[in-house]
PDB file of N, CA and C in Angstrom:
ATOM      1  N   MET F 260     362.784  95.344 269.203  1.00 64.00           N
ATOM      2  CA  MET F 260     362.216  94.082 269.603  1.00 64.00           C
ATOM      3  C   MET F 260     361.353  94.302 270.837  1.00 64.00           C
ATOM      4  N   ALA F 261     360.291  93.539 270.946  1.00 79.00           N
ATOM      5  CA  ALA F 261     359.416  93.621 272.103  1.00 79.00           C
ATOM      6  C   ALA F 261     360.155  93.113 273.331  1.00 79.00           C
ATOM      7  N   ALA F 262     359.566  93.353 274.479  1.00 89.00           N
ATOM      8  CA  ALA F 262     360.162  92.854 275.715  1.00 89.00           C
ATOM      9  C   ALA F 262     360.321  91.346 275.618  1.00 89.00           C
ATOM     10  N   VAL F 263     361.384  90.839 276.207  1.00 87.00           N
ATOM     11  CA  VAL F 263     361.644  89.408 276.127  1.00 87.00           C
ATOM     12  C   VAL F 263     361.384  88.752 277.470  1.00 87.00           C
ATOM     13  N   THR F 264     360.975  87.518 277.407  1.00 93.00           N
ATOM     14  CA  THR F 264     360.797  86.690 278.583  1.00 93.00           C
ATOM     15  C   THR F 264     361.727  85.507 278.440  1.00 93.00           C
ATOM     16  N   LYS F 265     362.533  85.274 279.445  1.00 93.00           N
ATOM     17  CA  LYS F 265     363.476  84.165 279.376  1.00 93.00           C
ATOM     18  C   LYS F 265     362.763  82.865 279.701  1.00 93.00           C
ATOM     19  N   ARG F 266     363.138  81.824 278.963  1.00 93.00           N
ATOM     20  CA  ARG F 266     362.608  80.482 279.149  1.00 93.00           C
ATOM     21  C   ARG F 266     363.784  79.514 279.188  1.00 93.00           C
ATOM     22  N   THR F 267     363.611  78.454 279.903  1.00 95.00           N
ATOM     23  CA  THR F 267     364.584  77.378 279.897  1.00 95.00           C
ATOM     24  C   THR F 267     363.902  76.184 279.253  1.00 95.00           C
ATOM     25  N   VAL F 268     364.544  75.632 278.237  1.00 95.00           N
ATOM     26  CA  VAL F 268     363.963  74.483 277.541  1.00 95.00           C
ATOM     27  C   VAL F 268     364.979  73.359 277.482  1.00 95.00           C
ATOM     28  N   SER F 269     364.474  72.153 277.368  1.00 97.00           N
ATOM     29  CA  SER F 269     365.328  70.976 277.186  1.00 97.00           C
ATOM     30  C   SER F 269     365.101  70.463 275.779  1.00 97.00           C
ATOM     31  N   LEU F 270     366.192  70.186 275.087  1.00 97.00           N
ATOM     32  CA  LEU F 270     366.123  69.713 273.701  1.00 97.00           C
ATOM     33  C   LEU F 270     366.900  68.428 273.542  1.00 97.00           C
ATOM     34  N   PRO F 271     366.461  67.578 272.643  1.00 98.00           N
ATOM     35  CA  PRO F 271     367.287  66.411 272.303  1.00 98.00           C
ATOM     36  C   PRO F 271     368.601  66.891 271.691  1.00 98.00           C
ATOM     37  N   ALA F 272     369.622  66.084 271.785  1.00 98.00           N
ATOM     38  CA  ALA F 272     370.951  66.451 271.291  1.00 98.00           C
ATOM     39  C   ALA F 272     370.911  66.843 269.823  1.00 98.00           C
ATOM     40  N   GLU F 273     370.124  66.143 269.021  1.00 98.00           N
ATOM     41  CA  GLU F 273     370.048  66.435 267.586  1.00 98.00           C
ATOM     42  C   GLU F 273     369.516  67.846 267.324  1.00 98.00           C
ATOM     43  N   GLN F 274     368.484  68.261 268.071  1.00 98.00           N
ATOM     44  CA  GLN F 274     367.935  69.602 267.880  1.00 98.00           C
ATOM     45  C   GLN F 274     368.906  70.669 268.383  1.00 98.00           C
ATOM     46  N   ALA F 275     369.557  70.395 269.499  1.00 98.00           N
ATOM     47  CA  ALA F 275     370.548  71.346 270.017  1.00 98.00           C
ATOM     48  C   ALA F 275     371.694  71.513 269.029  1.00 98.00           C
ATOM     49  N   ALA F 276     372.141  70.415 268.441  1.00 98.00           N
ATOM     50  CA  ALA F 276     373.221  70.473 267.456  1.00 98.00           C
ATOM     51  C   ALA F 276     372.787  71.251 266.222  1.00 98.00           C
ATOM     52  N   TYR F 277     371.531  71.088 265.826  1.00 98.00           N
ATOM     53  CA  TYR F 277     371.008  71.825 264.663  1.00 98.00           C
ATOM     54  C   TYR F 277     371.047  73.325 264.935  1.00 98.00           C
ATOM     55  N   ILE F 278     370.599  73.720 266.116  1.00 98.00           N
ATOM     56  CA  ILE F 278     370.639  75.141 266.485  1.00 98.00           C
ATOM     57  C   ILE F 278     372.074  75.639 266.468  1.00 98.00           C
ATOM     58  N   ASP F 279     372.974  74.889 267.092  1.00 98.00           N
ATOM     59  CA  ASP F 279     374.386  75.291 267.129  1.00 98.00           C
ATOM     60  C   ASP F 279     374.966  75.427 265.721  1.00 98.00           C
ATOM     61  N   ALA F 280     374.592  74.521 264.823  1.00 98.00           N
ATOM     62  CA  ALA F 280     375.098  74.573 263.449  1.00 98.00           C
ATOM     63  C   ALA F 280     374.566  75.806 262.722  1.00 98.00           C
ATOM     64  N   LYS F 281     373.310  76.165 262.964  1.00 98.00           N
ATOM     65  CA  LYS F 281     372.744  77.359 262.320  1.00 98.00           C
ATOM     66  C   LYS F 281     373.471  78.615 262.792  1.00 98.00           C
ATOM     67  N   VAL F 282     373.802  78.663 264.048  1.00 98.00           N
ATOM     68  CA  VAL F 282     374.541  79.816 264.585  1.00 98.00           C
ATOM     69  C   VAL F 282     375.982  79.798 264.074  1.00 98.00           C
ATOM     70  N   ALA F 283     376.633  78.641 264.137  1.00 98.00           N
ATOM     71  CA  ALA F 283     378.026  78.530 263.689  1.00 98.00           C
ATOM     72  C   ALA F 283     378.153  78.820 262.195  1.00 98.00           C
ATOM     73  N   GLY F 284     377.128  78.467 261.426  1.00 98.00           N
ATOM     74  CA  GLY F 284     377.159  78.706 259.980  1.00 98.00           C
ATOM     75  C   GLY F 284     376.855  80.142 259.611  1.00 98.00           C
ATOM     76  N   GLY F 285     376.508  80.951 260.602  1.00 98.00           N
ATOM     77  CA  GLY F 285     376.249  82.359 260.333  1.00 98.00           C
ATOM     78  C   GLY F 285     374.830  82.663 259.891  1.00 98.00           C
ATOM     79  N   ASP F 286     373.969  81.649 259.879  1.00 97.00           N
ATOM     80  CA  ASP F 286     372.578  81.892 259.492  1.00 97.00           C
ATOM     81  C   ASP F 286     371.852  82.740 260.526  1.00 97.00           C
ATOM     82  N   TYR F 287     372.219  82.582 261.779  1.00 98.00           N
ATOM     83  CA  TYR F 287     371.598  83.307 262.890  1.00 98.00           C
ATOM     84  C   TYR F 287     372.687  83.762 263.840  1.00 98.00           C
ATOM     85  N   ALA F 288     372.419  84.839 264.556  1.00 98.00           N
ATOM     86  CA  ALA F 288     373.417  85.371 265.479  1.00 98.00           C
ATOM     87  C   ALA F 288     373.405  84.660 266.823  1.00 98.00           C
ATOM     88  N   SER F 289     372.296  84.018 267.164  1.00 97.00           N
ATOM     89  CA  SER F 289     372.210  83.360 268.466  1.00 97.00           C
ATOM     90  C   SER F 289     371.200  82.218 268.414  1.00 97.00           C
ATOM     91  N   ALA F 290     371.273  81.359 269.426  1.00 97.00           N
ATOM     92  CA  ALA F 290     370.316  80.267 269.548  1.00 97.00           C
ATOM     93  C   ALA F 290     368.901  80.825 269.698  1.00 97.00           C
ATOM     94  N   SER F 291     368.770  81.935 270.389  1.00 96.00           N
ATOM     95  CA  SER F 291     367.448  82.543 270.572  1.00 96.00           C
ATOM     96  C   SER F 291     366.837  82.937 269.233  1.00 96.00           C
ATOM     97  N   GLU F 292     367.660  83.443 268.319  1.00 97.00           N
ATOM     98  CA  GLU F 292     367.147  83.813 266.994  1.00 97.00           C
ATOM     99  C   GLU F 292     366.662  82.580 266.228  1.00 97.00           C
ATOM    100  N   VAL F 293     367.368  81.466 266.366  1.00 98.00           N
ATOM    101  CA  VAL F 293     366.955  80.226 265.698  1.00 98.00           C
ATOM    102  C   VAL F 293     365.603  79.787 266.248  1.00 98.00           C
ATOM    103  N   VAL F 294     365.459  79.794 267.548  1.00 97.00           N
ATOM    104  CA  VAL F 294     364.206  79.373 268.170  1.00 97.00           C
ATOM    105  C   VAL F 294     363.077  80.317 267.772  1.00 97.00           C
ATOM    106  N   ARG F 295     363.332  81.624 267.768  1.00 97.00           N
ATOM    107  CA  ARG F 295     362.283  82.576 267.360  1.00 97.00           C
ATOM    108  C   ARG F 295     361.855  82.333 265.916  1.00 97.00           C
ATOM    109  N   ALA F 296     362.820  82.045 265.034  1.00 98.00           N
ATOM    110  CA  ALA F 296     362.477  81.755 263.634  1.00 98.00           C
ATOM    111  C   ALA F 296     361.625  80.491 263.543  1.00 98.00           C
ATOM    112  N   GLY F 297     361.970  79.494 264.319  1.00 98.00           N
ATOM    113  CA  GLY F 297     361.188  78.258 264.337  1.00 98.00           C
ATOM    114  C   GLY F 297     359.772  78.491 264.835  1.00 98.00           C
ATOM    115  N   LEU F 298     359.632  79.318 265.868  1.00 98.00           N
ATOM    116  CA  LEU F 298     358.298  79.626 266.389  1.00 98.00           C
ATOM    117  C   LEU F 298     357.478  80.437 265.386  1.00 98.00           C
ATOM    118  N   ARG F 299     358.143  81.355 264.667  1.00 98.00           N
ATOM    119  CA  ARG F 299     357.424  82.103 263.619  1.00 98.00           C
ATOM    120  C   ARG F 299     356.924  81.156 262.535  1.00 98.00           C
ATOM    121  N   ALA F 300     357.768  80.204 262.138  1.00 98.00           N
ATOM    122  CA  ALA F 300     357.367  79.235 261.111  1.00 98.00           C
ATOM    123  C   ALA F 300     356.200  78.379 261.606  1.00 98.00           C
ATOM    124  N   LEU F 301     356.231  77.973 262.859  1.00 98.00           N
ATOM    125  CA  LEU F 301     355.143  77.184 263.432  1.00 98.00           C
ATOM    126  C   LEU F 301     353.850  78.002 263.461  1.00 98.00           C
ATOM    127  N   LYS F 302     353.969  79.260 263.837  1.00 98.00           N
ATOM    128  CA  LYS F 302     352.796  80.143 263.866  1.00 98.00           C
ATOM    129  C   LYS F 302     352.214  80.327 262.463  1.00 98.00           C
ATOM    130  N   GLU F 303     353.087  80.498 261.467  1.00 98.00           N
ATOM    131  CA  GLU F 303     352.625  80.634 260.074  1.00 98.00           C
ATOM    132  C   GLU F 303     351.950  79.359 259.601  1.00 98.00           C
ATOM    133  N   ARG F 304     352.500  78.202 259.950  1.00 98.00           N
ATOM    134  CA  ARG F 304     351.891  76.931 259.561  1.00 98.00           C
ATOM    135  C   ARG F 304     350.515  76.762 260.203  1.00 98.00           C
ATOM    136  N   ASP F 305     350.426  77.095 261.490  1.00 98.00           N
ATOM    137  CA  ASP F 305     349.140  76.995 262.175  1.00 98.00           C
ATOM    138  C   ASP F 305     348.104  77.911 261.535  1.00 98.00           C
ATOM    139  N   ALA F 306     348.513  79.124 261.155  1.00 98.00           N
ATOM    140  CA  ALA F 306     347.601  80.065 260.503  1.00 98.00           C
ATOM    141  C   ALA F 306     347.178  79.544 259.135  1.00 98.00           C
ATOM    142  N   ALA F 307     348.101  78.925 258.405  1.00 98.00           N
ATOM    143  CA  ALA F 307     347.768  78.368 257.090  1.00 98.00           C
ATOM    144  C   ALA F 307     346.764  77.230 257.225  1.00 98.00           C
ATOM    145  N   ILE F 308     346.936  76.391 258.221  1.00 98.00           N
ATOM    146  CA  ILE F 308     345.986  75.296 258.451  1.00 98.00           C
ATOM    147  C   ILE F 308     344.621  75.862 258.816  1.00 98.00           C
ATOM    148  N   GLU F 309     344.595  76.861 259.658  1.00 98.00           N
ATOM    149  CA  GLU F 309     343.324  77.490 260.047  1.00 98.00           C
ATOM    150  C   GLU F 309     342.626  78.097 258.835  1.00 98.00           C
ATOM    151  N   ARG F 310     343.408  78.804 257.970  1.00 98.00           N
ATOM    152  CA  ARG F 310     342.818  79.373 256.745  1.00 98.00           C
ATOM    153  C   ARG F 310     342.245  78.275 255.857  1.00 98.00           C
ATOM    154  N   TRP F 311     342.978  77.176 255.689  1.00 98.00           N
ATOM    155  CA  TRP F 311     342.523  76.061 254.871  1.00 98.00           C
ATOM    156  C   TRP F 311     341.223  75.487 255.415  1.00 98.00           C
ATOM    157  N   LEU F 312     341.170  75.314 256.727  1.00 98.00           N
ATOM    158  CA  LEU F 312     339.950  74.781 257.334  1.00 98.00           C
ATOM    159  C   LEU F 312     338.758  75.715 257.112  1.00 98.00           C
ATOM    160  N   VAL F 313     338.969  77.002 257.321  1.00 98.00           N
ATOM    161  CA  VAL F 313     337.875  77.975 257.204  1.00 98.00           C
ATOM    162  C   VAL F 313     337.485  78.207 255.749  1.00 98.00           C
ATOM    163  N   GLU F 314     338.480  78.328 254.868  1.00 98.00           N
ATOM    164  CA  GLU F 314     338.200  78.713 253.482  1.00 98.00           C
ATOM    165  C   GLU F 314     337.891  77.542 252.557  1.00 98.00           C
ATOM    166  N   GLU F 315     338.361  76.345 252.879  1.00 97.00           N
ATOM    167  CA  GLU F 315     338.162  75.227 251.965  1.00 97.00           C
ATOM    168  C   GLU F 315     337.391  74.060 252.587  1.00 97.00           C
ATOM    169  N   VAL F 316     337.806  73.618 253.747  1.00 97.00           N
ATOM    170  CA  VAL F 316     337.175  72.444 254.334  1.00 97.00           C
ATOM    171  C   VAL F 316     335.750  72.737 254.773  1.00 97.00           C
ATOM    172  N   ALA F 317     335.553  73.795 255.539  1.00 97.00           N
ATOM    173  CA  ALA F 317     334.205  74.102 256.038  1.00 97.00           C
ATOM    174  C   ALA F 317     333.218  74.355 254.898  1.00 97.00           C
ATOM    175  N   PRO F 318     333.555  75.164 253.871  1.00 96.00           N
ATOM    176  CA  PRO F 318     332.607  75.351 252.777  1.00 96.00           C
ATOM    177  C   PRO F 318     332.301  74.049 252.023  1.00 96.00           C
ATOM    178  N   THR F 319     333.300  73.191 251.868  1.00 93.00           N
ATOM    179  CA  THR F 319     333.071  71.914 251.193  1.00 93.00           C
ATOM    180  C   THR F 319     332.129  71.043 252.017  1.00 93.00           C
ATOM    181  N   TYR F 320     332.345  71.010 253.305  1.00 94.00           N
ATOM    182  CA  TYR F 320     331.467  70.249 254.184  1.00 94.00           C
ATOM    183  C   TYR F 320     330.050  70.812 254.148  1.00 94.00           C
ATOM    184  N   ASP F 321     329.929  72.133 254.202  1.00 96.00           N
ATOM    185  CA  ASP F 321     328.612  72.767 254.153  1.00 96.00           C
ATOM    186  C   ASP F 321     327.892  72.445 252.849  1.00 96.00           C
ATOM    187  N   ALA F 322     328.632  72.465 251.739  1.00 93.00           N
ATOM    188  CA  ALA F 322     328.042  72.135 250.441  1.00 93.00           C
ATOM    189  C   ALA F 322     327.577  70.682 250.412  1.00 93.00           C
ATOM    190  N   TYR F 323     328.364  69.799 250.992  1.00 92.00           N
ATOM    191  CA  TYR F 323     327.970  68.389 251.067  1.00 92.00           C
ATOM    192  C   TYR F 323     326.697  68.229 251.893  1.00 92.00           C
ATOM    193  N   LYS F 324     326.653  68.884 253.043  1.00 94.00           N
ATOM    194  CA  LYS F 324     325.481  68.763 253.908  1.00 94.00           C
ATOM    195  C   LYS F 324     324.232  69.328 253.216  1.00 94.00           C
ATOM    196  N   ALA F 325     324.427  70.395 252.432  1.00 95.00           N
ATOM    197  CA  ALA F 325     323.291  71.016 251.747  1.00 95.00           C
ATOM    198  C   ALA F 325     322.759  70.130 250.630  1.00 95.00           C
ATOM    199  N   ASP F 326     323.648  69.389 249.957  1.00 94.00           N
ATOM    200  CA  ASP F 326     323.214  68.539 248.834  1.00 94.00           C
ATOM    201  C   ASP F 326     324.103  67.303 248.752  1.00 94.00           C
ATOM    202  N   PRO F 327     323.868  66.308 249.613  1.00 89.00           N
ATOM    203  CA  PRO F 327     324.725  65.123 249.626  1.00 89.00           C
ATOM    204  C   PRO F 327     324.677  64.315 248.333  1.00 89.00           C
ATOM    205  N   ASP F 328     323.633  64.479 247.537  1.00 88.00           N
ATOM    206  CA  ASP F 328     323.536  63.733 246.279  1.00 88.00           C
ATOM    207  C   ASP F 328     324.463  64.290 245.208  1.00 88.00           C
ATOM    208  N   ASP F 329     325.020  65.478 245.435  1.00 87.00           N
ATOM    209  CA  ASP F 329     325.891  66.123 244.454  1.00 87.00           C
ATOM    210  C   ASP F 329     327.363  65.748 244.672  1.00 87.00           C
ATOM    211  N   VAL F 330     327.602  64.694 245.429  1.00 87.00           N
ATOM    212  CA  VAL F 330     328.959  64.281 245.770  1.00 87.00           C
ATOM    213  C   VAL F 330     329.239  62.928 245.114  1.00 87.00           C
ATOM    214  N   LEU F 331     330.458  62.781 244.587  1.00 87.00           N
ATOM    215  CA  LEU F 331     330.859  61.497 244.004  1.00 87.00           C
ATOM    216  C   LEU F 331     331.023  60.458 245.104  1.00 87.00           C
ATOM    217  N   SER F 332     330.600  59.240 244.822  1.00 89.00           N
ATOM    218  CA  SER F 332     330.882  58.148 245.748  1.00 89.00           C
ATOM    219  C   SER F 332     332.362  57.799 245.618  1.00 89.00           C
ATOM    220  N   LEU F 333     332.844  57.052 246.560  1.00 93.00           N
ATOM    221  CA  LEU F 333     334.241  56.631 246.510  1.00 93.00           C
ATOM    222  C   LEU F 333     334.502  55.783 245.261  1.00 93.00           C
ATOM    223  N   ASP F 334     333.567  54.917 244.926  1.00 94.00           N
ATOM    224  CA  ASP F 334     333.716  54.092 243.720  1.00 94.00           C
ATOM    225  C   ASP F 334     333.743  54.949 242.455  1.00 94.00           C
ATOM    226  N   ASP F 335     332.835  55.944 242.379  1.00 93.00           N
ATOM    227  CA  ASP F 335     332.812  56.834 241.211  1.00 93.00           C
ATOM    228  C   ASP F 335     334.113  57.624 241.101  1.00 93.00           C
ATOM    229  N   LEU F 336     334.607  58.076 242.235  1.00 94.00           N
ATOM    230  CA  LEU F 336     335.866  58.817 242.236  1.00 94.00           C
ATOM    231  C   LEU F 336     337.005  57.927 241.754  1.00 94.00           C
ATOM    232  N   GLN F 337     337.053  56.694 242.244  1.00 96.00           N
ATOM    233  CA  GLN F 337     338.115  55.774 241.824  1.00 96.00           C
ATOM    234  C   GLN F 337     338.040  55.511 240.326  1.00 96.00           C
ATOM    235  N   GLN F 338     336.835  55.329 239.795  1.00 95.00           N
ATOM    236  CA  GLN F 338     336.671  55.107 238.360  1.00 95.00           C
ATOM    237  C   GLN F 338     337.142  56.324 237.559  1.00 95.00           C
ATOM    238  N   ALA F 339     336.801  57.515 238.035  1.00 95.00           N
ATOM    239  CA  ALA F 339     337.220  58.740 237.346  1.00 95.00           C
ATOM    240  C   ALA F 339     338.736  58.871 237.363  1.00 95.00           C
ATOM    241  N   LEU F 340     339.351  58.565 238.501  1.00 96.00           N
ATOM    242  CA  LEU F 340     340.811  58.636 238.598  1.00 96.00           C
ATOM    243  C   LEU F 340     341.474  57.585 237.708  1.00 96.00           C
ATOM    244  N   ASP F 341     340.919  56.393 237.694  1.00 96.00           N
ATOM    245  CA  ASP F 341     341.463  55.331 236.834  1.00 96.00           C
ATOM    246  C   ASP F 341     341.382  55.728 235.364  1.00 96.00           C
ATOM    247  N   ALA F 342     340.245  56.304 234.965  1.00 96.00           N
ATOM    248  CA  ALA F 342     340.071  56.724 233.582  1.00 96.00           C
ATOM    249  C   ALA F 342     341.046  57.840 233.227  1.00 96.00           C
ATOM    250  N   HIS F 343     341.216  58.781 234.144  1.00 96.00           N
ATOM    251  CA  HIS F 343     342.155  59.876 233.911  1.00 96.00           C
ATOM    252  C   HIS F 343     343.584  59.343 233.764  1.00 96.00           C
ATOM    253  N   HIS F 344     343.949  58.438 234.657  1.00 96.00           N
ATOM    254  CA  HIS F 344     345.294  57.862 234.609  1.00 96.00           C
ATOM    255  C   HIS F 344     345.500  57.072 233.315  1.00 96.00           C
ATOM    256  N   ALA F 345     344.485  56.306 232.917  1.00 96.00           N
ATOM    257  CA  ALA F 345     344.603  55.525 231.685  1.00 96.00           C
ATOM    258  C   ALA F 345     344.757  56.437 230.476  1.00 96.00           C
ATOM    259  N   ALA F 346     344.015  57.547 230.468  1.00 95.00           N
ATOM    260  CA  ALA F 346     344.117  58.495 229.345  1.00 95.00           C
ATOM    261  C   ALA F 346     345.491  59.139 229.303  1.00 95.00           C
ATOM    262  N   ARG F 347     346.041  59.473 230.454  1.00 95.00           N
ATOM    263  CA  ARG F 347     347.379  60.078 230.496  1.00 95.00           C
ATOM    264  C   ARG F 347     348.452  59.076 230.101  1.00 95.00           C
ATOM    265  N   SER F 348     348.270  57.829 230.509  1.00 94.00           N
ATOM    266  CA  SER F 348     349.251  56.792 230.174  1.00 94.00           C
ATOM    267  C   SER F 348     349.243  56.496 228.679  1.00 94.00           C
ATOM    268  N   ALA F 349     348.087  56.653 228.053  1.00 92.00           N
ATOM    269  CA  ALA F 349     347.961  56.368 226.616  1.00 92.00           C
ATOM    270  C   ALA F 349     348.626  57.436 225.760  1.00 92.00           C
ATOM    271  N   GLN F 350     348.864  58.587 226.328  1.00 87.00           N
ATOM    272  CA  GLN F 350     349.460  59.689 225.555  1.00 87.00           C
ATOM    273  C   GLN F 350     350.907  59.453 225.312  1.00 87.00           C
TER     274      GLN F 350
END
């Protein structure tokens, strides 16, 4: 493990109890391990959001800016969704 830096944090009772339960249940050896796992999950979520923004949102926005006429209006989208739903309901 890399060098550690000690931190003091304050948690609501519910979060503290959750950490204690994870340790007591044997899922983790210590409260520090629970917190590290939570921080890893937060880091992974942040990276996933960043990837989504870069790989999907930005290109979609760029495509819209390049050709705004190639985009469905909100009304057209609603009609398409209604038609799709009606076709699925009829099956």
